[in-house]
C-alpha positions as a printed Julia matrix, in Angstrom:
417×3 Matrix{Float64}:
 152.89  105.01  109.56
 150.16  107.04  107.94
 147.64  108.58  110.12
 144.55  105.85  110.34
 141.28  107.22  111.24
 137.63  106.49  110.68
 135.83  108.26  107.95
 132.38  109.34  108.15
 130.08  108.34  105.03
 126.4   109.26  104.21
 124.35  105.79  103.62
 121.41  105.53  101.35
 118.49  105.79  100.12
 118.05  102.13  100.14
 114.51  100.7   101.05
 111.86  101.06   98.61
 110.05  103.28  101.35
 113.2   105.14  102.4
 113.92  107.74   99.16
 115.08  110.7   100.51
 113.03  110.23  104.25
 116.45  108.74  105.54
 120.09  109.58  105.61
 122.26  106.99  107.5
 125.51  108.93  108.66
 127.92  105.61  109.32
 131.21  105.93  110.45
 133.48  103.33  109.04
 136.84  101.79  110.41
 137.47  100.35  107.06
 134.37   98.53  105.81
 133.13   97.76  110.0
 130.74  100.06  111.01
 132.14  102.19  114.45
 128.73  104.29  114.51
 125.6   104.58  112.46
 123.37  107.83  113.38
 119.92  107.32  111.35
 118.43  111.23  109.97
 115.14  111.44  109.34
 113.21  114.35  107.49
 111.25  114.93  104.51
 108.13  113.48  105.47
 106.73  115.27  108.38
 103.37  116.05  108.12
 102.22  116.95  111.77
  99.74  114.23  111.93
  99.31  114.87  115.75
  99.14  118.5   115.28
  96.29  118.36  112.62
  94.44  116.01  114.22
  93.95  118.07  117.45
  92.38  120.79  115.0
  89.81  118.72  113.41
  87.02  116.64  114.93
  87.48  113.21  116.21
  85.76  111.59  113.22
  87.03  113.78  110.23
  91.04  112.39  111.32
  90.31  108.59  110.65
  91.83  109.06  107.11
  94.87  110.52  108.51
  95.88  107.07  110.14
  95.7   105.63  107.02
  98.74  107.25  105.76
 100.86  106.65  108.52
 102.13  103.23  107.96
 100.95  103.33  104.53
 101.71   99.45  104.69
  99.02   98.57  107.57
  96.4   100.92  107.01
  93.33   99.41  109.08
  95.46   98.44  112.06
  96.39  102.18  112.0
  92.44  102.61  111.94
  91.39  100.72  114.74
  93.79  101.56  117.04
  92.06  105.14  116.63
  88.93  104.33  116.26
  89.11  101.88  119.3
  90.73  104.85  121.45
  87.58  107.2   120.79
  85.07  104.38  122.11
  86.88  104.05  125.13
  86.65  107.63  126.02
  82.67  107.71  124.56
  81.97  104.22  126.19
  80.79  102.78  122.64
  80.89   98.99  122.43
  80.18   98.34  118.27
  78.26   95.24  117.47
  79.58   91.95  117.47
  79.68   91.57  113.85
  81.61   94.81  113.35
  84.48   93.4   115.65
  84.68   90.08  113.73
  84.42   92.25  110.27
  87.93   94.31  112.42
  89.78   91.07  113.33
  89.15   89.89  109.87
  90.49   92.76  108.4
  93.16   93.43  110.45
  94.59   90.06  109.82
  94.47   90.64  105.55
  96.67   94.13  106.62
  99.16   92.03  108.75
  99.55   89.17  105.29
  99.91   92.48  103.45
 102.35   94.16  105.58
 104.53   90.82  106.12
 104.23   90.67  101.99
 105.12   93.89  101.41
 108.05   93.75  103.7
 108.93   90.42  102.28
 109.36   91.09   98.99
 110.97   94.93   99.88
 113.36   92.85  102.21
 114.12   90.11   99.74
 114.73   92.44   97.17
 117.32   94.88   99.19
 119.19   91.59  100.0
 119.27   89.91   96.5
 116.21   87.74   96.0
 114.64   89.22   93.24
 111.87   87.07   92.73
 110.3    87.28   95.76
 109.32   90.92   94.97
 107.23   88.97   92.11
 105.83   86.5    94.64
 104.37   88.59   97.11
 102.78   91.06   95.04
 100.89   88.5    93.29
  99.15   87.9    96.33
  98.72   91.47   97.94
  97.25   92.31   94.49
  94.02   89.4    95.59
  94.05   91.42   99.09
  94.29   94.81   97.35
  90.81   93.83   96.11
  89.07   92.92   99.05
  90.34   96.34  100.33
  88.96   97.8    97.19
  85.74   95.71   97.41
  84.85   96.99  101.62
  85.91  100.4   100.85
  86.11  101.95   97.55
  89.81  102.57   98.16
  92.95  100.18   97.47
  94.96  101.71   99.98
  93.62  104.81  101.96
  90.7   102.84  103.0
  89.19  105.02  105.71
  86.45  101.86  106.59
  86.87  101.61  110.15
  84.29  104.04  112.1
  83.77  105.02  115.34
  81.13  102.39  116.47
  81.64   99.75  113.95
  82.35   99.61  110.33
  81.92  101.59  107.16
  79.51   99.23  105.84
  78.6    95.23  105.9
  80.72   92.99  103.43
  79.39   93.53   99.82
  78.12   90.2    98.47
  79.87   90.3    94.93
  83.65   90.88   94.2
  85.27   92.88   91.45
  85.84   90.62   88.27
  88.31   90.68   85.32
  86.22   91.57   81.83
  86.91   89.56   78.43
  87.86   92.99   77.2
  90.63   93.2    78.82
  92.89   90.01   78.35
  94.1    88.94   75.11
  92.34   85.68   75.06
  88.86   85.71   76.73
  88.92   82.4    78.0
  91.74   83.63   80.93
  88.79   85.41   82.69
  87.18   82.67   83.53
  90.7    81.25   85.5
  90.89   84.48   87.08
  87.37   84.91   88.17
  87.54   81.02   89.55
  86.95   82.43   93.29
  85.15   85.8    92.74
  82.0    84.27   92.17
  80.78   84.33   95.22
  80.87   87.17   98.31
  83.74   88.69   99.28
  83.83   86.41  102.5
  84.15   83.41   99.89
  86.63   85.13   98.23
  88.47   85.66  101.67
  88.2    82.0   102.58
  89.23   80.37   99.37
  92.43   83.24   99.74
  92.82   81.53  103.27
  92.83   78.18  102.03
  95.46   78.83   99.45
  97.83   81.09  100.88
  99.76   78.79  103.19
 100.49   76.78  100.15
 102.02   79.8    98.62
 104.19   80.75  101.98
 105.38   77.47  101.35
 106.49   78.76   97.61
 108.47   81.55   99.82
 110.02   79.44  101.98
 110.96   77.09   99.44
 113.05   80.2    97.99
 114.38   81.45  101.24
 114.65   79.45  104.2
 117.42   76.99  103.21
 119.22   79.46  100.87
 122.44   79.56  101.87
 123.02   83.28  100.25
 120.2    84.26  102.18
 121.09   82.51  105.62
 124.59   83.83  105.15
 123.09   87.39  104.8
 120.48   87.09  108.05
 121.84   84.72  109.94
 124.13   86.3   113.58
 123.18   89.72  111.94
 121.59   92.35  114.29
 121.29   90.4   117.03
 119.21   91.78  119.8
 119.3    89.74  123.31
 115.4    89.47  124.57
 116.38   91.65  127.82
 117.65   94.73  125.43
 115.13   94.6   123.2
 112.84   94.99  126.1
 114.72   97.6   127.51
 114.83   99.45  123.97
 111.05   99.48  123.61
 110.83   96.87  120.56
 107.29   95.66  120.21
 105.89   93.0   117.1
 107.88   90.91  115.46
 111.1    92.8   116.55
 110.6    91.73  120.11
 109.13   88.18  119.35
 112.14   87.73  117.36
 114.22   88.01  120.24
 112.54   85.18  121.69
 109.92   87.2   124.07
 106.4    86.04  123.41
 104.41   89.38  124.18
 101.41   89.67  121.66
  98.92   92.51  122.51
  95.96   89.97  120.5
  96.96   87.05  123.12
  97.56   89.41  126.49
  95.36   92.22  125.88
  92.67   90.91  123.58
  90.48   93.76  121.56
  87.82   93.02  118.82
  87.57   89.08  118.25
  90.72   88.13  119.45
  89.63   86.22  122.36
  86.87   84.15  120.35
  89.47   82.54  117.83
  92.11   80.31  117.75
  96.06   80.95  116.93
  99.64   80.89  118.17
 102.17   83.03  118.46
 105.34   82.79  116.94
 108.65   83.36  118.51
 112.65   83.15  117.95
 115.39   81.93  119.4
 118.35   83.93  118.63
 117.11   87.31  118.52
 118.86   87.82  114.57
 117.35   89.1   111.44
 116.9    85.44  109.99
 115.11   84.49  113.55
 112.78   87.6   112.12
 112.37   86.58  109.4
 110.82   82.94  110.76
 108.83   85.01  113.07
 106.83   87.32  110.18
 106.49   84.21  108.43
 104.57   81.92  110.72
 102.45   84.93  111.32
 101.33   84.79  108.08
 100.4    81.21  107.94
  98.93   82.07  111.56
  96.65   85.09  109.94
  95.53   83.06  107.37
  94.25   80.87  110.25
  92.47   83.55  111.81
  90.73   84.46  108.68
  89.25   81.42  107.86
  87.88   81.77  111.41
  86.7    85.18  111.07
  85.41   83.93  107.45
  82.84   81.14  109.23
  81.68   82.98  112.06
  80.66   86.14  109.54
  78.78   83.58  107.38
  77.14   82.03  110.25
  75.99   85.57  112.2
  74.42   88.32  110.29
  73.59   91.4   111.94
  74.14   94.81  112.12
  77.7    96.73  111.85
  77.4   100.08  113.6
  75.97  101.01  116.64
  72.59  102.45  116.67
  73.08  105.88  118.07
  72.61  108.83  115.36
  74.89  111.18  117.36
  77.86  109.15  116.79
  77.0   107.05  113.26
  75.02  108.7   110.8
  71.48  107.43  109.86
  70.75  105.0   106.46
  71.29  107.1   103.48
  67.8   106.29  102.27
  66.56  107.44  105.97
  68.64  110.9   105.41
  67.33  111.83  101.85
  63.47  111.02  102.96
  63.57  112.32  107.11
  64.1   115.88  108.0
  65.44  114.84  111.4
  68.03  112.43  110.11
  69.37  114.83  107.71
  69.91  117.11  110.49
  72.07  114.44  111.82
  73.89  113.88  109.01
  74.62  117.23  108.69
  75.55  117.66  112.25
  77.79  114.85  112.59
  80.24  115.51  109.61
  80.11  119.24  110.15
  80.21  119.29  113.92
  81.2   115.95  114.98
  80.52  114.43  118.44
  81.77  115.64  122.27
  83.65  113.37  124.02
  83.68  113.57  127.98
  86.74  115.01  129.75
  89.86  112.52  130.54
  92.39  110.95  128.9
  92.76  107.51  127.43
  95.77  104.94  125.74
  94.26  102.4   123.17
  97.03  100.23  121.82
  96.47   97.48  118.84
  98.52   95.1   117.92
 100.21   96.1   114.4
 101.81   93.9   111.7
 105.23   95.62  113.01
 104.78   96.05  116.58
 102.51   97.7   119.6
 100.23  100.79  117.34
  98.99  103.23  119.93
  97.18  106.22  120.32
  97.09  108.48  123.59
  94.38  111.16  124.04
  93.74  113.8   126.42
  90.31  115.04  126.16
  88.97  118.83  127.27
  85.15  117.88  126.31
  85.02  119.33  123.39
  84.49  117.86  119.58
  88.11  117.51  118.89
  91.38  116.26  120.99
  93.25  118.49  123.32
  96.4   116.5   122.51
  96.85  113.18  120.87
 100.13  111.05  120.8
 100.66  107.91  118.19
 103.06  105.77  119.86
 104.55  104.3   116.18
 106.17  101.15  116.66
 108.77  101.56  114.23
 110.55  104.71  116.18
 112.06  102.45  118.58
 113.27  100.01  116.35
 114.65  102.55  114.27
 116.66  103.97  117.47
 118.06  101.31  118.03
 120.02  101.48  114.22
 123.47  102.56  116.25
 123.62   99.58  118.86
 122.21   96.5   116.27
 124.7    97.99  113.62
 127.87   98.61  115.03
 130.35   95.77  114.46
 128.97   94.7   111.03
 130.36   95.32  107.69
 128.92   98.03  105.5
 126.38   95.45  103.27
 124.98   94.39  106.77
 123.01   97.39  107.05
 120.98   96.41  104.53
 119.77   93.99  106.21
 119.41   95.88  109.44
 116.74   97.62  108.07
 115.09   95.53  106.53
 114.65   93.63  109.03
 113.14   96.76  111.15
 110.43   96.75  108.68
 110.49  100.63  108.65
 108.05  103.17  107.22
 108.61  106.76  107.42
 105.12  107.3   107.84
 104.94  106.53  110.97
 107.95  107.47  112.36
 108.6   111.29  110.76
 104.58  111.37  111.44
């Protein structure tokens, strides 16, 4: 008998997200997988480390590009942190203006990951699908903030700015046959909370589309279903958070047990699996979309019913009107002082978690007084799921670990941060 022995193979790039920022060493036993050690590099950017040299409010962008997927979530979770330690409460409308927007960066995380997901697995339509809609969300980001992705529009205090009353439109001059923009601009004729709401109205319709495609596809079944199974203790035990954890059939939502912004004041459920498998993820991400979409609509009615101010009132901490600035000597010197200098916070320390599209975003602080952190921590939610590559793929077949990770929902952002 020739000697048998494993072999040791390097795995990947395979997510959209993962080119070059992860090398899978796997070794096989024929096609089964006996080990799978996940190296990262590439990407780090020593987010931590540059945000302890800069003050507190010049690092918001910063969280952005993290999980370059869930951008605002990233935001608040930072921006939520520093008004703990300052003891800022932002106005009312500014947290509704948060949950809303939170809730369009969970539908386009879950889309994104959707279409990335159905893609690695085989479904190449779905790709098609959910880009079509996280193009209409794209906008609204582009309509708050300036930016499509990067958005930077959460503040210390509140908000960047209230919720413009016109949306972007398609122009004649642009599509081959004129009469298509008036289609297309159907529901951008009003604000940008109409546009929101009519989105909400529609979308579970279109979820429906996706499920259509996926959820009783036997290919697809056959490729989620028994794969990566985690058992609800583990997964505890391994530090999942988000979906991951729901998945496994543990209903622990930071929105529903440790409410922040407007969580408390609206109405939704919380999804969770049974088997603690990829497909039983899969159902989970889902429902939270149809579940966000709720939430919106919410958000949507109570922003059209309350107008009122988004930022808190206190010129050391949010700068002063532009019109104020350009006309009062005194505000300009705030201005001035505030993105030069920044604000002191007082000594101490303090953990500000959010709930994330993929799991439990947090952000740890240590302050020394000063205008910038002493240390600061981002507990990523991906870097636990990703740990625990070895243990949910050993025992599958080589193809398998597709699926694996796309069913982590990873970006390197976060995790080689």
């Amino acid at each position: 008998m020739p000697e048998i022995r494993n072999y040791t193979i390097n795995f990947g790039p395979q997510h959209p997200a993962a080119h070059g920022v992860l090398r899978l060493v796997l070794e096989m036993d024929g096609e089964v997988i006996e080990r799978a050690d996940p190296h990262v590099g590439l990407l780090h950017r020593g987010t931590e480390k540059l945000a302890e040299d800069k003050p507190y409010n010049h690092s918001v962008p910063y969280m952005d590009r993290l999980d370059y997927v869930s951008m605002m979530c990233n935001e608040h979770g930072y921006v939520s942190a520093i008004e703990k330690l300052l003891g800022v409460e932002p106005p009312e409308r500014a947290l509704y203006i948060r949950t809303l927007f939170d809730e369009v960066t969970r539908i386009l995380n879950h889309l994104m990951w959707l279409g990335a997901h159905g893609l690695d697995i085989g479904a190449m339509t779905m790709f098609l699908y959910c880009f079509r809609e996280r193009e209409d969300l794209m906008d609204a980001y582009e309509a708050v903030s300036g930016a499509r992705l990067h958005s930077a529009y959460y503040r210390v205090g509140g908000v960047y700015r209230d919720l413009p009353d016109a949306m972007p439109r398609f122009e004649r001059k642009h599509l081959k046959d004129p009469s298509e923009a008036k289609a297309l601009n159907r529901n951008r004729e009003g604000s940008l909370i109409d546009f929101l709401d009519d989105f909400a109205d529609r979308f579970p319709g279109l979820v429906d589309e996706y499920e259509t495609l996926l959820t009783d596809n036997r290919i697809w079944k056959q490729r989620t279903v028994g794969i990566g199974v985690v058992a609800p203790e583990r997964a505890l035990q391994l530090g999942f958070s988000g979906p991951m954890l729901r998945g496994s059939g543990f209903e622990w939502d930071l929105r529903k047990k440790q409410p922040y912004a407007a969580y408390d004041r609206v109405d939704f459920d919380v999804p969770v699996g049974v088997n603690g498998d990829s497909y039983d993820r899969y159902l989970v991400r889902v429902e939270e979309m149809r579940q966000s979409a709720r939430i919106m609509k919410q958000c949507c009615q109570w922003l059209r019913d309350n107008p009122g101010p988004v930022m808190v009132d206190d010129h050391k901490i949010a700068p002063p009107p532009r019109g104020e600035m350009k006309a009062d000597m005194e505000a300009l010197i705030h201005h001035f002082k505030l993105f030069t200098e920044g604000y002191c916070t007082p000594v101490g320390e303090v953990y500000s978690a959010v709930e994330a599209p993929k799991g439990e975003f947090g952000i740890y602080i240590v302050s020394d007084g000063s205008n910038k952190p002493y240390r600061l921590k981002i507990r990523a939610p991906g870097f636990p799921h990703l740990a625990a590559m070895d243990e949910m793929a050993k025992g599958h077949m080589l193809a398998d670990v597709v699926a694996i990770i796309g069913t982590m929902d990873i970006v390197f952002g976060e995790i080689d941060r």
